[in-house]
Tab-separated table of C-alpha atoms in Angstrom:
chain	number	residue	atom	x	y	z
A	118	UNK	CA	-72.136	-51.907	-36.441
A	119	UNK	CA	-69.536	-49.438	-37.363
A	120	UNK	CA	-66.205	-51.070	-38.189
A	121	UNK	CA	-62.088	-49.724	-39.397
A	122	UNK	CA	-59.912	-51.094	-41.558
A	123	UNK	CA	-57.012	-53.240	-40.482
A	124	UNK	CA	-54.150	-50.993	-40.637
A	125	UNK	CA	-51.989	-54.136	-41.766
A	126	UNK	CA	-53.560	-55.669	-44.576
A	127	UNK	CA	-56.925	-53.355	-44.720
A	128	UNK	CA	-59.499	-55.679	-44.052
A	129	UNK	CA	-62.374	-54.526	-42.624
A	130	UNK	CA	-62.323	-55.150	-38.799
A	131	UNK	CA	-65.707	-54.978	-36.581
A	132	UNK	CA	-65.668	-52.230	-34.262
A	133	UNK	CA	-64.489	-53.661	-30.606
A	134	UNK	CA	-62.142	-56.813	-32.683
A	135	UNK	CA	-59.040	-56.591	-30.617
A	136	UNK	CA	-57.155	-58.453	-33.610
A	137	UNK	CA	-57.914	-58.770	-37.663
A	138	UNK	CA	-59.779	-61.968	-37.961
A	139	UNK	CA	-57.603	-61.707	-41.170
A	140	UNK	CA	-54.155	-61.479	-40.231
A	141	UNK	CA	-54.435	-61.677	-36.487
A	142	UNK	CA	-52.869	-57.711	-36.085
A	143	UNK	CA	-53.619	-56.235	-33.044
A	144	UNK	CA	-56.102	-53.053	-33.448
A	145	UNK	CA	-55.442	-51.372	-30.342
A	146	UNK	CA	-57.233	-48.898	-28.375
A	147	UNK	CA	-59.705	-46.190	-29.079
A	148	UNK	CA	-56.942	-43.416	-29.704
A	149	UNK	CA	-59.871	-40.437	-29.241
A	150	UNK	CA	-60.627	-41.751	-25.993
A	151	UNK	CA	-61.791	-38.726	-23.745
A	152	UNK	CA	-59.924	-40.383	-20.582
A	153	UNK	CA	-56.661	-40.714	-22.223
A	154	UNK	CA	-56.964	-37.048	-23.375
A	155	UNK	CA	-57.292	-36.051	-19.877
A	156	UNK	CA	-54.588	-37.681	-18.574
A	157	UNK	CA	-52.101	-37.032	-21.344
A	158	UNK	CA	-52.922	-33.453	-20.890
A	159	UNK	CA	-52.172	-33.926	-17.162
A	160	UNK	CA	-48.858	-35.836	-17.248
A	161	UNK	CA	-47.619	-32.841	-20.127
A	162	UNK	CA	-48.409	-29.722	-17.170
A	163	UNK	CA	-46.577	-31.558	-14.741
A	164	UNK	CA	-43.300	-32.119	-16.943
A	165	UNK	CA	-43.713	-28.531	-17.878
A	166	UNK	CA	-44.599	-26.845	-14.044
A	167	UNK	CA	-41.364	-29.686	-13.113
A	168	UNK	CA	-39.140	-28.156	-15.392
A	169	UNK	CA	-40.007	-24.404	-14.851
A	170	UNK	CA	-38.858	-25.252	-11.014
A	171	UNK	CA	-35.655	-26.705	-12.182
A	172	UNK	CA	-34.890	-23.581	-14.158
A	173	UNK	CA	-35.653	-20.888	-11.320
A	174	UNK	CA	-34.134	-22.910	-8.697
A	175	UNK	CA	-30.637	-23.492	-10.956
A	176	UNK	CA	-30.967	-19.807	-11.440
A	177	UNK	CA	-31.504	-18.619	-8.183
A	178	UNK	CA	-28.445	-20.681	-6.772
A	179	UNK	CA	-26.181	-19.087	-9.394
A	180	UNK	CA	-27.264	-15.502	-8.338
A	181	UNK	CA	-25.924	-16.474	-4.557
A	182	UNK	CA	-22.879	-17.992	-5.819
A	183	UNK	CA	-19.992	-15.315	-4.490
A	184	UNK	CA	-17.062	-15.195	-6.421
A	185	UNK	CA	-14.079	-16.696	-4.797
A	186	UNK	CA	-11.133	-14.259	-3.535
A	187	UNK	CA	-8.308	-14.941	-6.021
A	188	UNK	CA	-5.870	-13.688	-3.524
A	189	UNK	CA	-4.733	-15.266	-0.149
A	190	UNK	CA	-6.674	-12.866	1.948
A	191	UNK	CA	-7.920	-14.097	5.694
A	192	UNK	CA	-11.543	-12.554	5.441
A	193	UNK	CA	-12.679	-14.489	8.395
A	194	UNK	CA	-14.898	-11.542	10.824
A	195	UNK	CA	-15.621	-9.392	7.978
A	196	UNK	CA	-18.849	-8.966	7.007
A	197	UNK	CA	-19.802	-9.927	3.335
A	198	UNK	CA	-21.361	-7.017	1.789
A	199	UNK	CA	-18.189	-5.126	2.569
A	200	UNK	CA	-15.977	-8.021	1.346
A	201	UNK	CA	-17.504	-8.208	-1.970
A	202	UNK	CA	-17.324	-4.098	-2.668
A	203	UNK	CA	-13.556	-4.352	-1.748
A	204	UNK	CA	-13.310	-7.784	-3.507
A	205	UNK	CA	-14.174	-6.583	-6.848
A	206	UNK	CA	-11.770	-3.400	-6.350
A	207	UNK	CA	-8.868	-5.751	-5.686
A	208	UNK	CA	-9.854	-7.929	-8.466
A	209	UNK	CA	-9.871	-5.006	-10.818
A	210	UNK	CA	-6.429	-3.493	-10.042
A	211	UNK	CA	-4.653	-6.627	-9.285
A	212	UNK	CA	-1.363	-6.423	-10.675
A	213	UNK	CA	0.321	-9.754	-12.264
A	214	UNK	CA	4.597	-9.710	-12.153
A	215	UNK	CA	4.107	-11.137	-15.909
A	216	UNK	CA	7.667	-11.506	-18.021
A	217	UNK	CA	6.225	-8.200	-20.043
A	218	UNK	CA	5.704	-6.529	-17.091
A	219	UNK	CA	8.774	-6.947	-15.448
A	220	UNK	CA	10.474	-6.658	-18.462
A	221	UNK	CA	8.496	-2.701	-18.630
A	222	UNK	CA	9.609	-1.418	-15.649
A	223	UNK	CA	13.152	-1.982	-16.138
A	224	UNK	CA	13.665	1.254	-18.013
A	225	UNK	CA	12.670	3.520	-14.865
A	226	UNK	CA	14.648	4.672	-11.929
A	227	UNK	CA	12.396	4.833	-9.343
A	228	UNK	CA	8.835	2.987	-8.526
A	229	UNK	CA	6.293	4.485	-6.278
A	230	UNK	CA	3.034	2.124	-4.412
A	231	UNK	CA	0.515	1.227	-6.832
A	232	UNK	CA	-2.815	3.080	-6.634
A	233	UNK	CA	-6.028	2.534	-7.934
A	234	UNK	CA	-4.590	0.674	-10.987
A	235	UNK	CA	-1.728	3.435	-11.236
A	236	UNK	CA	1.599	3.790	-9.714
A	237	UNK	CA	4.075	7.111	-10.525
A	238	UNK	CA	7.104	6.074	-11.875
A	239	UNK	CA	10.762	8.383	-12.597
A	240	UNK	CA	12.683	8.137	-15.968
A	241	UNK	CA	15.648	11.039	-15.893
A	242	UNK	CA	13.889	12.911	-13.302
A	243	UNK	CA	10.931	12.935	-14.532
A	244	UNK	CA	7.552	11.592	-13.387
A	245	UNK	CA	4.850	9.931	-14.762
A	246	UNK	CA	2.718	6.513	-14.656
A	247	UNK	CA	2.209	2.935	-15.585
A	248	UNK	CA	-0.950	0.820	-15.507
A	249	UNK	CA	-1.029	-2.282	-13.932
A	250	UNK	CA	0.654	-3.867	-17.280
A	251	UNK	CA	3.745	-1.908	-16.799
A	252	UNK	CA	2.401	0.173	-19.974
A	253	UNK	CA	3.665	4.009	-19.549
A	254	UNK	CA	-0.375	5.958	-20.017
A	255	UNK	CA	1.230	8.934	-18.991
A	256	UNK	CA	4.145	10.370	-20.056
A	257	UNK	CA	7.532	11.057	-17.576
A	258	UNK	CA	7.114	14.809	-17.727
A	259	UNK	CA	6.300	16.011	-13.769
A	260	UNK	CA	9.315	17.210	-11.178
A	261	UNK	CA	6.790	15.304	-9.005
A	262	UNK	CA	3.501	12.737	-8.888
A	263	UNK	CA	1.631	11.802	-6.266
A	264	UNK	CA	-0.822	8.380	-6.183
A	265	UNK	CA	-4.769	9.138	-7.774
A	266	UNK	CA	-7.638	8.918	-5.245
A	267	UNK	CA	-10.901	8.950	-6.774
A	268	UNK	CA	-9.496	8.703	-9.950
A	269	UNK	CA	-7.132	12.104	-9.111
A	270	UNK	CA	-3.730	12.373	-9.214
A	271	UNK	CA	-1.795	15.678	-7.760
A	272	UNK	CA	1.085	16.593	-9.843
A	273	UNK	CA	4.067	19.241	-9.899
A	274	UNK	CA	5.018	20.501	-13.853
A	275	UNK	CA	7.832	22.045	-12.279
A	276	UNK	CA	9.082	23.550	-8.978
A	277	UNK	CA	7.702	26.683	-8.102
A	278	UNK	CA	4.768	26.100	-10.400
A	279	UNK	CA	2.195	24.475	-7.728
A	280	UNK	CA	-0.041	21.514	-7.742
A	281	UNK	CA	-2.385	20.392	-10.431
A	282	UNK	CA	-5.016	17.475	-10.389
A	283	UNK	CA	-4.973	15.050	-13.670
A	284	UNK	CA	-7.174	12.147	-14.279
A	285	UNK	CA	-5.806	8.822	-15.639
A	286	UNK	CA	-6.055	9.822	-18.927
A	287	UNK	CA	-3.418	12.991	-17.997
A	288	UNK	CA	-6.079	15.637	-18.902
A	289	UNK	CA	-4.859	18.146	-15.998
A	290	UNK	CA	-8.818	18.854	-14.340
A	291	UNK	CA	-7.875	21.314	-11.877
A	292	UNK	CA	-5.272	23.477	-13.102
A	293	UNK	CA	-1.891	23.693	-11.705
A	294	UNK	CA	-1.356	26.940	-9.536
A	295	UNK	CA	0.835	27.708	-7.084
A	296	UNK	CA	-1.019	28.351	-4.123
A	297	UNK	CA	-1.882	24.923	-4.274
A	298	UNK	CA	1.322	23.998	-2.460
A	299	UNK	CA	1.065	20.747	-0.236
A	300	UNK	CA	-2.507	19.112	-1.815
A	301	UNK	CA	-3.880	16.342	-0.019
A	302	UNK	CA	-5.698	13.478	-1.482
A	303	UNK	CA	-9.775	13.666	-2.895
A	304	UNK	CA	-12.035	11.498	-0.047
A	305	UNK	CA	-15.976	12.245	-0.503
A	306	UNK	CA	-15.512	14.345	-4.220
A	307	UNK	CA	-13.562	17.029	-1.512
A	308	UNK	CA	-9.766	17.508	-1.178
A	309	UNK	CA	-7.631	19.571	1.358
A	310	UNK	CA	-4.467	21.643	0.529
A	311	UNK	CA	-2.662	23.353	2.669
A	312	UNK	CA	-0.674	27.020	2.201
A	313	UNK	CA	3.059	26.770	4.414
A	314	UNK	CA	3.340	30.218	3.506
A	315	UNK	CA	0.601	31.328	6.034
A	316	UNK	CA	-0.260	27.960	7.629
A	317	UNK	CA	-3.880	28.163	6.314
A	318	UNK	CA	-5.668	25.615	4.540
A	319	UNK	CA	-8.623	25.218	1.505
A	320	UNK	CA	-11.058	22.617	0.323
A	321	UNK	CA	-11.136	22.222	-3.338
A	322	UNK	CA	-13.821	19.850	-5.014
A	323	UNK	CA	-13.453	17.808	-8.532
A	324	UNK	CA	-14.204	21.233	-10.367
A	325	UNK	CA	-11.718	22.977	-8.735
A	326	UNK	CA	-13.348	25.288	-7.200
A	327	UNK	CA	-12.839	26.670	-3.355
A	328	UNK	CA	-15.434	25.797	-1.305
A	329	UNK	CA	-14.452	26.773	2.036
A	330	UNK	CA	-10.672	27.763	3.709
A	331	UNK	CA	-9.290	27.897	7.726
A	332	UNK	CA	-6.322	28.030	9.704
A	333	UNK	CA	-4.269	25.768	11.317
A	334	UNK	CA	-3.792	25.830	15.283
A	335	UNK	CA	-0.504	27.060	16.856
A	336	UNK	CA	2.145	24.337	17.197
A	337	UNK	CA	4.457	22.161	15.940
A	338	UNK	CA	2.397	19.922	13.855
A	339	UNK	CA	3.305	19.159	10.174
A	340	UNK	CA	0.596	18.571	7.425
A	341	UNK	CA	1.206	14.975	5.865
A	342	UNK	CA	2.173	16.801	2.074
A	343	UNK	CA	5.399	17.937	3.829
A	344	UNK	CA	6.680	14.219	3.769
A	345	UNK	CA	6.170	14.389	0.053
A	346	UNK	CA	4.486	10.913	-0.154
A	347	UNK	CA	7.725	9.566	-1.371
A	348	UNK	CA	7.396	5.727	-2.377
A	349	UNK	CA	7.810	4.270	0.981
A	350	UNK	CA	6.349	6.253	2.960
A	351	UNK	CA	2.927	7.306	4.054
A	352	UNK	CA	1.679	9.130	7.095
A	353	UNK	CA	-0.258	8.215	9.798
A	354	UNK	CA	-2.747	10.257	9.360
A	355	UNK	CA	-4.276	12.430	6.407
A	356	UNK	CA	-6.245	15.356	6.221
A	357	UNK	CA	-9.457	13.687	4.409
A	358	UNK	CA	-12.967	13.672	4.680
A	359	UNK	CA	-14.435	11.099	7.021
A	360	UNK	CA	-18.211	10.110	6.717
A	361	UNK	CA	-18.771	14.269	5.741
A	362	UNK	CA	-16.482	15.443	8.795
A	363	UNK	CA	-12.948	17.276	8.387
A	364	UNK	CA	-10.707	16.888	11.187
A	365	UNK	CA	-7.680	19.519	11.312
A	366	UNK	CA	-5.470	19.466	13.908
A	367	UNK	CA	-5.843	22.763	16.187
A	368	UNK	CA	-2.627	22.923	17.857
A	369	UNK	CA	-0.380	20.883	19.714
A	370	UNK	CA	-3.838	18.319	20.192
A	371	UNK	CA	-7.075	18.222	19.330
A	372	UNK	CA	-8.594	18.898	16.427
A	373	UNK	CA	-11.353	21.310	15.138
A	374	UNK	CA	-14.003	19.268	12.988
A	375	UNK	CA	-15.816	20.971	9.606
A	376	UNK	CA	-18.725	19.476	7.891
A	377	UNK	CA	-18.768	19.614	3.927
A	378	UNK	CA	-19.543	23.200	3.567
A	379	UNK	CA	-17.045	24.456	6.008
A	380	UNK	CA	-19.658	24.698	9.037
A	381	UNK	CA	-16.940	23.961	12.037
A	382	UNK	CA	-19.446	21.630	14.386
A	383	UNK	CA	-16.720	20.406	17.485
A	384	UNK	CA	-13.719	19.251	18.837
A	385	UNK	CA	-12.145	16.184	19.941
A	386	UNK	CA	-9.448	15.031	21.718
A	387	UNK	CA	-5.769	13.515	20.221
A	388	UNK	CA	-7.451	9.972	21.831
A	389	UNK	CA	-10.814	10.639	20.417
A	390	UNK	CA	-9.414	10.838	16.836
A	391	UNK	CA	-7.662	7.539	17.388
A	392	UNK	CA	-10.839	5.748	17.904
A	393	UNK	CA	-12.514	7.321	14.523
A	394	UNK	CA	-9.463	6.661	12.539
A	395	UNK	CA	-9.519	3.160	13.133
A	396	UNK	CA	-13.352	2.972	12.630
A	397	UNK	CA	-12.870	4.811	9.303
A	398	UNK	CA	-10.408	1.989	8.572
A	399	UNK	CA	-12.220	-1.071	9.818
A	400	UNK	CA	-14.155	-1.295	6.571
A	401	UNK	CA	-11.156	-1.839	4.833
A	402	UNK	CA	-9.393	-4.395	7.171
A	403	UNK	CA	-9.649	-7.233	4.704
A	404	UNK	CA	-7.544	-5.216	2.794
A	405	UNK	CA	-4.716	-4.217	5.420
A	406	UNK	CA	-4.800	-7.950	6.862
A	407	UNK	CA	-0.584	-8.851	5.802
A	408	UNK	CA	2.239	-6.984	7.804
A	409	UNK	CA	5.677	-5.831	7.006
A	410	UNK	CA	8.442	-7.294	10.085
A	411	UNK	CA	12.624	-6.858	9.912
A	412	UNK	CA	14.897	-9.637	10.661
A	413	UNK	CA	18.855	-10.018	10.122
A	414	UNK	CA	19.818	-6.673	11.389
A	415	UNK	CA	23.230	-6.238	11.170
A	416	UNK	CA	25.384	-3.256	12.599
A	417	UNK	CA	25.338	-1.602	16.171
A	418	UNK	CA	24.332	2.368	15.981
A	419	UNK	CA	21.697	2.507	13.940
A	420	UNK	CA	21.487	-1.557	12.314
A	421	UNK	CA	21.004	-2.391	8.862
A	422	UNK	CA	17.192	-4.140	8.742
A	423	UNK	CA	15.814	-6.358	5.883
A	424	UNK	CA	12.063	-6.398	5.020
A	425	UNK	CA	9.688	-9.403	4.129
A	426	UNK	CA	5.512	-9.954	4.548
A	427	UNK	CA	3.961	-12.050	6.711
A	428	UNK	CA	0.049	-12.865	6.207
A	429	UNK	CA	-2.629	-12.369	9.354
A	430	UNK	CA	-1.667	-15.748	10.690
A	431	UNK	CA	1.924	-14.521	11.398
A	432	UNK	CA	3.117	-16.812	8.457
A	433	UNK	CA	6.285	-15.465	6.646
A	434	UNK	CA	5.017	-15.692	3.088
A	435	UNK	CA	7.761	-12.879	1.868
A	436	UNK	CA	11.192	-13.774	3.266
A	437	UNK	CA	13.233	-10.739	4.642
A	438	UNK	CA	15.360	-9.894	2.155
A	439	UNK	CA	14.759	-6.383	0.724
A	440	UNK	CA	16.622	-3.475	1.847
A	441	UNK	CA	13.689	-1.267	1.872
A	442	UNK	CA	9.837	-1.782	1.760
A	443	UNK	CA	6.915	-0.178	1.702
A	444	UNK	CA	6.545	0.697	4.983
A	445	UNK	CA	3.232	2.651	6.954
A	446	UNK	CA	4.422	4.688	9.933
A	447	UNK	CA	1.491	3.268	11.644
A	448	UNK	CA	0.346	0.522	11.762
A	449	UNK	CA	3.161	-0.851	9.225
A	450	UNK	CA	0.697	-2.826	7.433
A	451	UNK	CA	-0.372	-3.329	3.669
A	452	UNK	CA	-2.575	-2.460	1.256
A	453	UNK	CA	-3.218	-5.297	-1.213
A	454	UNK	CA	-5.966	-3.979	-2.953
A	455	UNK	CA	-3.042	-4.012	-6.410
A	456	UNK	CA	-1.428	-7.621	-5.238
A	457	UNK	CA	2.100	-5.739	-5.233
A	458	UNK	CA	4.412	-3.930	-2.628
A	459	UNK	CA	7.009	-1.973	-4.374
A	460	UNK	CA	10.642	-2.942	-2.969
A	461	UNK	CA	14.707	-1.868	-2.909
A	462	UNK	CA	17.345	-3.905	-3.319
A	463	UNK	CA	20.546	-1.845	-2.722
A	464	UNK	CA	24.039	-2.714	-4.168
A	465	UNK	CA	26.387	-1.328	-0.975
A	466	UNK	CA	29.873	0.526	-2.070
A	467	UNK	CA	29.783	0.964	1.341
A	468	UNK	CA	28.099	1.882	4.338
A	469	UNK	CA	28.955	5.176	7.307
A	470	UNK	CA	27.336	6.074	10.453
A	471	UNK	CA	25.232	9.205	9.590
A	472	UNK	CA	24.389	10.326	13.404
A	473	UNK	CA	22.046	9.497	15.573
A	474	UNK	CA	19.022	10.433	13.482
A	475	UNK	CA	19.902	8.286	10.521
A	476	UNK	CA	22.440	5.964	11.782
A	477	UNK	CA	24.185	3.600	9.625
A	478	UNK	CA	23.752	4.597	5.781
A	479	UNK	CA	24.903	3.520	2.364
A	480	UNK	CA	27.453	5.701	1.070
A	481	UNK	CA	26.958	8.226	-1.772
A	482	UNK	CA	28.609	5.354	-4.257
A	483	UNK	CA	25.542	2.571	-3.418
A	484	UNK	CA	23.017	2.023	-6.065
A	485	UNK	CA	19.375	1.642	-5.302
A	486	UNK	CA	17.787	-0.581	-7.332
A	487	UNK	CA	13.490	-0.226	-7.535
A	488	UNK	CA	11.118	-3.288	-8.116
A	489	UNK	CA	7.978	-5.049	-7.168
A	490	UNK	CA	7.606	-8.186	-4.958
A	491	UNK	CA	4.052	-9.846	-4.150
A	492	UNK	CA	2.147	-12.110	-1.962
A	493	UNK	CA	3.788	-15.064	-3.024
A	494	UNK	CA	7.024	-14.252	-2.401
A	495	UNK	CA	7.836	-13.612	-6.328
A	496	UNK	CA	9.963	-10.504	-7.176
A	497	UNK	CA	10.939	-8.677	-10.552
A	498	UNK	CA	14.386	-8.606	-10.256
A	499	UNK	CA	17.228	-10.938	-11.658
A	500	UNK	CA	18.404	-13.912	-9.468
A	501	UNK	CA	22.067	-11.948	-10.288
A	502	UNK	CA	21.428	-8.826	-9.248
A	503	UNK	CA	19.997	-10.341	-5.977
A	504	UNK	CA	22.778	-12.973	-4.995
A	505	UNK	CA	24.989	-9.708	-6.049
A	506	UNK	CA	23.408	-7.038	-3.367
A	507	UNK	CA	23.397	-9.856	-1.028
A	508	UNK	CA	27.167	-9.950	-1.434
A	509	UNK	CA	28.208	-6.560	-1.806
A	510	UNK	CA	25.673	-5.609	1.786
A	511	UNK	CA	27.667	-8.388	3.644
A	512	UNK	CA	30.984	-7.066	2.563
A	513	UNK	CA	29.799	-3.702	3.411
A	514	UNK	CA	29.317	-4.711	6.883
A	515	UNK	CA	32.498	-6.138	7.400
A	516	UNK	CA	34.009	-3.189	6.144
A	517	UNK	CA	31.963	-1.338	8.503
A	518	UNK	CA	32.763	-3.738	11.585
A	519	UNK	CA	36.687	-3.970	10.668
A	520	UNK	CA	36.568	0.316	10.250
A	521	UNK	CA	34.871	0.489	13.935
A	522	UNK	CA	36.657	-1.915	14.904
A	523	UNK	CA	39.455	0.077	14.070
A	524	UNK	CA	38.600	3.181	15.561
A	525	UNK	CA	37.801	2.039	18.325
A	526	UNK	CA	41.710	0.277	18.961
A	527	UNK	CA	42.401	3.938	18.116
A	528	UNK	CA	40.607	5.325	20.720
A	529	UNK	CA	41.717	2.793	23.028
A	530	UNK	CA	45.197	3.465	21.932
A	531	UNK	CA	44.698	7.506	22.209
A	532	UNK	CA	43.226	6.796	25.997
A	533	UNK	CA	45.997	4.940	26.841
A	534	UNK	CA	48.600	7.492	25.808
A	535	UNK	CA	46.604	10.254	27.455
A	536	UNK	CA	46.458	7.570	30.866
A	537	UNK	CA	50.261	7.369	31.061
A	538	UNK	CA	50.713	11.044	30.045
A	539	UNK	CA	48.272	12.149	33.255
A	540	UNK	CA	50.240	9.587	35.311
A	541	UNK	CA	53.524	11.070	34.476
A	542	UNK	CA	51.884	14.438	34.838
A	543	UNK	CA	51.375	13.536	38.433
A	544	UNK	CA	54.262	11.790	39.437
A	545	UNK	CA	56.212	15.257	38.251
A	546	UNK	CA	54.027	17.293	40.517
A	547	UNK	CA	55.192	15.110	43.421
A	548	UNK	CA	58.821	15.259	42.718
A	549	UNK	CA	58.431	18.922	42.235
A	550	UNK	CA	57.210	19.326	45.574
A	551	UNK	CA	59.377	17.696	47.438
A	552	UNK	CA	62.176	19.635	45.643
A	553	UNK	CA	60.337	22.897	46.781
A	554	UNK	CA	60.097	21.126	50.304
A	555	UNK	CA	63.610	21.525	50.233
A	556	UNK	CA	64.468	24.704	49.623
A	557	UNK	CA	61.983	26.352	52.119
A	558	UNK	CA	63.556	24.236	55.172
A	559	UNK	CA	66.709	22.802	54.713
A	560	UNK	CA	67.569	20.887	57.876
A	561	UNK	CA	64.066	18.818	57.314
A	562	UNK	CA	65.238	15.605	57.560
A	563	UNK	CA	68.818	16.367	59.559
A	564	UNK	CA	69.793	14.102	62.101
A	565	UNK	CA	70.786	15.881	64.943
């Protein structure tokens, strides 16, 4: 009979023993049993096929995991594919008011709408651009910049020289010339500029080269470039690309329409363009979803506004307190694709009534002073400088109201005087008469 030895005290055990007739230590079970093999090998797959499952589904739920908006936007409607595409954009050019950024843009005169990352800024005169750090990439050396598109900026090296295109490095890609005299933005690798010298247009693309030209229709109509896309404002509608269609206006209305290689394919109507503008647009409504509104308007001819923000929900989140904004003919609503709206503060010597066109206006004395305010409500200028505008705007309009009021006593006064002078006027002209009455027939009146 085969027997072991006792793995205690190594007596030798009879095969089967289940303790050591020696020292009474248990001997166990048959550790080469074929049954135990099986199952061990069994119970070792299924922890391994268990864990494999764990790993794929923890995997899997990450990859669906969206990344939460990380600013106040109401997405609600939108669909999610185009939520995430303009997501990441606004997370990429989102621009923090940090105490080094505010602290940067203090040295420039005027701010322009932030773009793509960029925004133009003027030091002296002179224009160039800061990155969303307030850092100055490219120099203050242009008579005039315009915001990049497409990574494209237009600029002006001086008047009379024409347009170039940079990139945000400030490597000038298209060459400045001067037929390029009112350029447009890129849209679809293609940009428009128009020629006021014989109302035609061209289509440049990244290269620079033309790739097809027309003509404008007869009429009074006035290509957005003529409104110099100063900082705050921007024109209802732009001569761009939409889904490879060109609309130029042909006249009074209408509008001829050009595919990509200058092929013109139709016409529609002034309503008809409406409708495509605001489909070209509805891709992006996450992104236009806050709105500018006025409140305290002071003044009659003409009143004094102040701008704030509210968010989709009609909720003031900006309180109205800036003298200027950046405001969109139409709709007046926001892009917050860079988390900022550049702002004006204005420090009133005084204020006049300009006409009917401009109404009231800060005289030539006032100082305009540039920042940047965003969607919390947070600004980058000095609580001083504020509380000191404030001031000087109210006294401004008191001035104003106490000079009107003024005027107007004058006016009253200068009626009056001219009143009395017609009523004397008159009762003359009776007396006269009656004197010339007289003469002609002297016994008028006798008593016989």
């Amino acid at each position: 009979m085969a027997s072991k030895n006792c793995t205690k005290c190594g007596a030798l055990v009879p095969a089967g023993s289940a303790v050591c007739p020696q020292c009474g230590n248990p001997m166990g079970q048959n550790k080469n049993n074929p049954k135990r093999k099986v199952w061990t090998t069994v119970i070792v797959v299924a922890i391994v096929v268990v864990g494999l499952c764990c790993v794929l589904i923890l995997t899997l739920s990450k990859s669906c995991v969206k990344e939460a908006p990380s600013s106040n936007l109401d997405l609600a409607g939108i669909e999610q594919s185009d939520t995430t595409s303009v997501q990441s954009e606004i997370n990429e050019n989102f621009v923090q008011l940090t105490p080094e950024f505010i602290e940067a843009i203090q040295q420039y005169d005027d701010l322009s709408l932030f773009s793509e990352g960029y925004a133009a800024v003027c030091k002296d005169d002179k224009w160039g651009y800061i990155d969303k750090t307030g850092r100055e990439v490219i120099p203050c050396k242009y008579d005039w910049a315009n915001p990049f598109h497409e990574g494209l900026a237009s600029v002006l090296p001086s008047y009379g020289s024409g347009f170039g295109f940079i990139d945000t490095l400030g490597r000038e890609v298209i060459r400045h010339r001067p037929e390029i005299e009112i350029p447009g933005e890129f849209s679809e690798d293609l940009v428009v500029i128009k020629n006021e010298k014989n109302d035609r247009f061209f289509v440049l693309d990244k290269k620079g080269h033309k790739v097809f030209q027309g003509t404008y229709g007869d009429g009074n109509y006035a290509p957005y470039g003529a409104l110099r896309m100063t900082p705050f404002v921007y024109p209802a509608y732009i001569e761009k690309f939409i889904d490879g269609k060109l609309y130029i206006p042909k006249g009074e209305s209408g509008y001829n329409v050009y595919n990509t290689k200058g092929n013109k394919i139709k016409t529609v109507s002034d309503s008809e363009m409406e409708q495509i503008t605001k489909r070209a647009t509805a891709g992006q409504a996450q992104t236009f979803t806050h709105t500018l509104y006025t409140d305290k308007m002071y003044g009659g001819m003409g009143e004094i506004v102040l701008w704030g923000v509210k968010d989709a929900n009609g909720k003031i989140i900006v309180p109205a307190e800036y003298d200027k904004a950046s405001i969109y003919f139409e709709p007046e609503k926001i892009d917050l694709t860079n988390g900022v709206i550049p702002v004006v503060l204005i420090e009133y010597s005084g204020i006049s009534y300009m006409g009917e066109w401009l109404g009231i206006c800060p005289d030539d004395g006032s100082v305009e002073h540039y920042g940047y305010v965003d969607l919390k409500g947070n600004d980058t200028f000095p609580k001083g400088l504020k509380e000191r505008c404030a001031k000087s705007r109210l006294k401004a309009i008191e001035l104003y109201k106490a000079k009107a009021a003024a005027e107007e006593a004058e006016a009253e006064a200068a009626r009056a005087v001219a009143e009395t002078s017609k009523a004397v006027t008159n009762a003359l002209g009776d007396d006269e008469a009656v004197a010339v009455a007289d003469v002609a027939d002297p016994w008028v009146g006798e008593d016989w």
